[in-house]
Amino acid sequence: MATRFVTGASRGIGAEIARAAPAGGNNVVVAVRNPERVPDDPKKSDSVFAVALDVTDNDSIPQAVEAAVERFGGIDVLVNNAGRGLLGALEEITDAEARSLFDLNVFGLINVTRAVLPVVRGQGPGKLVHIGSRSGFEGEPGVSPYSASKFAVAGISEALSAEMGHRSASSRWWSNRASSAPTSSTPAPSRSPRTASRNTTTPRPM
């Protein structure tokens, strides 16, 4: 039995993980800003534990991790799912909007990972899963800051995989495109999926 710690689990992918994990005999910690917004069906399971967590609030992160460890005895898998989009041309997006996006999509992920990783490492092999996006492979019009944040998620995940090696945990990122960064137990390809997507783009005339 493994314990999964999932951020942004009140809806979407996070909520579906919360529904699926108990069916596989696993525990799941659903870390959300408002636990009352967790769907009713996962909350009925004794294997699901909801904790209040705003990943942009550094003070709330250790409290949520400690509550999870106290309830289930540890954390085996971290799923960094919390995030949001931001639409608009780059010249129209304010500095405050861009910084707010990175606070959630990038720095929130970094801070949660920093808090959970010692727990995962202390109890044996574990997994870090970072939810990415197609926009983390290639930039598209109208989503440049969002795309930049998801490129950052991919880079962080790949670097973590190299940092940890085979010691204690694997790191990978997942997106709605059918590839992701290799885990630490998988040899890295000669080109990452991100690089491959860029190299197949037709060059524009200079």
XYZ file of C-alpha atoms in Angstrom:
206
model
C 0.000 0.000 0.000
C 1.358 3.394 -1.032
C 0.369 6.883 0.048
C -0.045 9.552 -2.603
C 0.071 13.272 -1.803
C -1.804 15.143 -4.522
C -1.989 18.925 -4.792
C -4.868 20.669 -6.536
C -7.071 17.620 -6.051
C -10.521 19.197 -5.840
C -11.203 18.738 -9.561
C -9.751 17.577 -12.864
C -6.773 15.212 -12.905
C -6.190 15.593 -9.181
C -9.746 14.586 -8.320
C -9.558 11.584 -10.628
C -6.368 10.421 -8.898
C -8.171 10.806 -5.571
C -10.943 8.567 -6.882
C -8.667 5.929 -8.414
C -6.041 5.489 -5.700
C -8.260 3.879 -3.040
C -9.595 1.401 -5.603
C -6.027 0.174 -6.031
C -5.601 -0.298 -2.290
C -3.673 2.937 -1.786
C -4.050 5.937 0.465
C -4.331 9.430 -0.953
C -3.907 12.828 0.633
C -5.906 15.420 -1.275
C -4.236 18.756 -0.654
C -6.542 21.599 -1.621
C -7.116 25.220 -0.654
C -10.617 24.412 0.597
C -11.195 20.790 1.744
C -14.944 21.336 1.520
C -14.591 21.446 -2.265
C -13.287 17.874 -2.470
C -15.895 15.754 -4.326
C -18.152 13.718 -2.064
C -17.272 10.280 -3.459
C -13.562 10.344 -2.534
C -14.331 11.778 0.894
C -16.410 8.691 1.745
C -13.306 6.485 1.689
C -11.200 5.953 4.807
C -8.190 5.884 2.477
C -8.719 9.531 1.470
C -7.573 12.352 3.724
C -8.217 15.984 2.812
C -5.843 18.684 4.060
C -5.899 22.422 3.549
C -3.009 23.584 1.394
C -2.353 26.690 -0.644
C 0.916 25.933 -2.437
C 1.674 29.655 -2.674
C 1.571 29.923 1.134
C 4.900 28.628 2.428
C 3.616 28.430 5.993
C 0.832 26.001 5.085
C 3.050 23.501 3.262
C 4.892 21.952 6.256
C 1.618 21.735 8.173
C -0.062 19.795 5.356
C 2.895 17.429 4.993
C 3.035 16.799 8.742
C -0.702 16.085 8.830
C -0.337 13.569 5.999
C 2.533 11.766 7.722
C 0.628 11.686 11.001
C -2.431 10.171 9.297
C -0.803 7.572 7.040
C 2.735 7.225 8.393
C 4.535 8.596 5.348
C 4.334 9.678 1.720
C 5.416 7.450 -1.166
C 4.293 9.456 -4.178
C 4.026 13.209 -4.643
C 1.800 14.439 -7.461
C 2.349 18.135 -8.159
C -0.923 18.901 -9.882
C -1.846 22.373 -8.604
C -1.674 24.994 -11.322
C -3.657 27.216 -13.641
C -3.538 28.808 -17.052
C -3.183 32.383 -18.220
C -4.392 33.522 -21.637
C -3.325 36.656 -23.437
C -0.638 38.153 -25.619
C 2.609 38.736 -23.760
C 2.442 42.510 -24.165
C -1.026 42.549 -22.587
C -0.160 40.542 -19.468
C 0.849 42.531 -16.425
C 3.872 41.855 -14.277
C 1.592 40.983 -11.365
C -0.311 38.425 -13.461
C 2.875 36.759 -14.691
C 4.406 36.611 -11.210
C 1.202 35.218 -9.729
C 1.204 32.468 -12.355
C 4.806 31.496 -11.601
C 4.156 31.619 -7.859
C 1.578 28.869 -8.348
C 2.840 26.791 -11.272
C 6.568 26.910 -10.525
C 7.462 28.138 -7.052
C 4.524 26.287 -5.481
C 5.786 23.080 -7.076
C 9.336 23.752 -5.892
C 8.292 24.449 -2.318
C 5.987 21.434 -2.012
C 8.659 19.168 -3.499
C 11.235 20.575 -1.092
C 8.955 19.762 1.862
C 7.908 16.276 0.735
C 11.173 14.941 -0.673
C 12.870 14.313 2.723
C 9.843 12.228 3.760
C 9.938 10.196 0.558
C 13.697 9.738 0.774
C 13.531 8.672 4.405
C 11.262 5.704 3.791
C 12.729 4.214 0.634
C 12.144 4.419 -3.125
C 9.368 6.807 -4.035
C 8.100 8.859 -6.937
C 7.700 12.523 -7.790
C 5.158 13.205 -10.528
C 4.803 16.710 -11.956
C 1.779 17.463 -14.117
C 2.879 19.285 -17.241
C 1.204 20.351 -20.449
C 1.597 20.302 -24.181
C 2.643 23.922 -23.693
C 5.687 22.592 -21.856
C 6.841 21.071 -25.149
C 6.158 23.935 -27.508
C 5.079 27.538 -27.265
C 1.804 28.655 -28.801
C 0.258 32.080 -29.385
C -1.583 33.563 -26.441
C -0.053 31.404 -23.713
C 3.573 32.516 -23.526
C 3.815 32.957 -19.716
C 1.871 29.734 -19.126
C 4.093 27.911 -21.601
C 7.179 29.292 -19.851
C 5.899 28.011 -16.518
C 5.342 24.523 -17.922
C 8.748 24.483 -19.606
C 10.070 25.239 -16.120
C 8.158 22.262 -14.691
C 9.720 19.997 -17.301
C 13.205 21.305 -16.601
C 12.815 20.941 -12.848
C 11.582 17.370 -13.212
C 14.408 16.358 -15.544
C 17.010 17.960 -13.299
C 15.564 16.260 -10.208
C 15.772 12.928 -11.979
C 19.491 13.478 -12.572
C 20.069 14.813 -9.046
C 18.467 11.850 -7.314
C 19.766 9.119 -9.565
C 18.827 5.729 -8.140
C 19.167 6.776 -4.517
C 15.690 7.328 -3.205
C 13.087 8.521 -5.678
C 12.322 8.886 -9.356
C 11.112 12.120 -10.900
C 8.997 12.408 -14.009
C 6.545 14.781 -15.567
C 3.328 13.945 -17.331
C 1.365 15.875 -19.896
C -1.439 15.327 -22.364
C 1.206 14.528 -24.954
C 2.255 10.876 -25.099
C 5.718 11.303 -23.626
C 7.421 12.554 -20.541
C 10.829 12.985 -19.055
C 12.553 9.719 -18.120
C 12.537 8.475 -14.578
C 15.832 8.115 -12.788
C 15.753 4.387 -13.551
C 15.417 4.986 -17.293
C 18.391 6.000 -19.477
C 17.906 9.470 -20.876
C 17.293 9.614 -24.648
C 19.706 11.486 -26.858
C 17.114 14.245 -27.230
C 14.402 15.134 -24.737
C 10.797 15.299 -26.002
C 10.940 19.072 -25.592
C 14.018 19.378 -27.792
C 12.584 16.988 -30.354
C 9.427 19.046 -30.699
C 11.433 22.206 -31.239
C 13.749 20.567 -33.779
C 10.827 19.449 -35.928
C 9.491 22.960 -36.284
C 10.006 24.480 -39.726
C 12.484 27.358 -39.396
C 11.099 30.778 -40.185
C 12.930 32.973 -42.702
C 15.210 35.514 -40.992
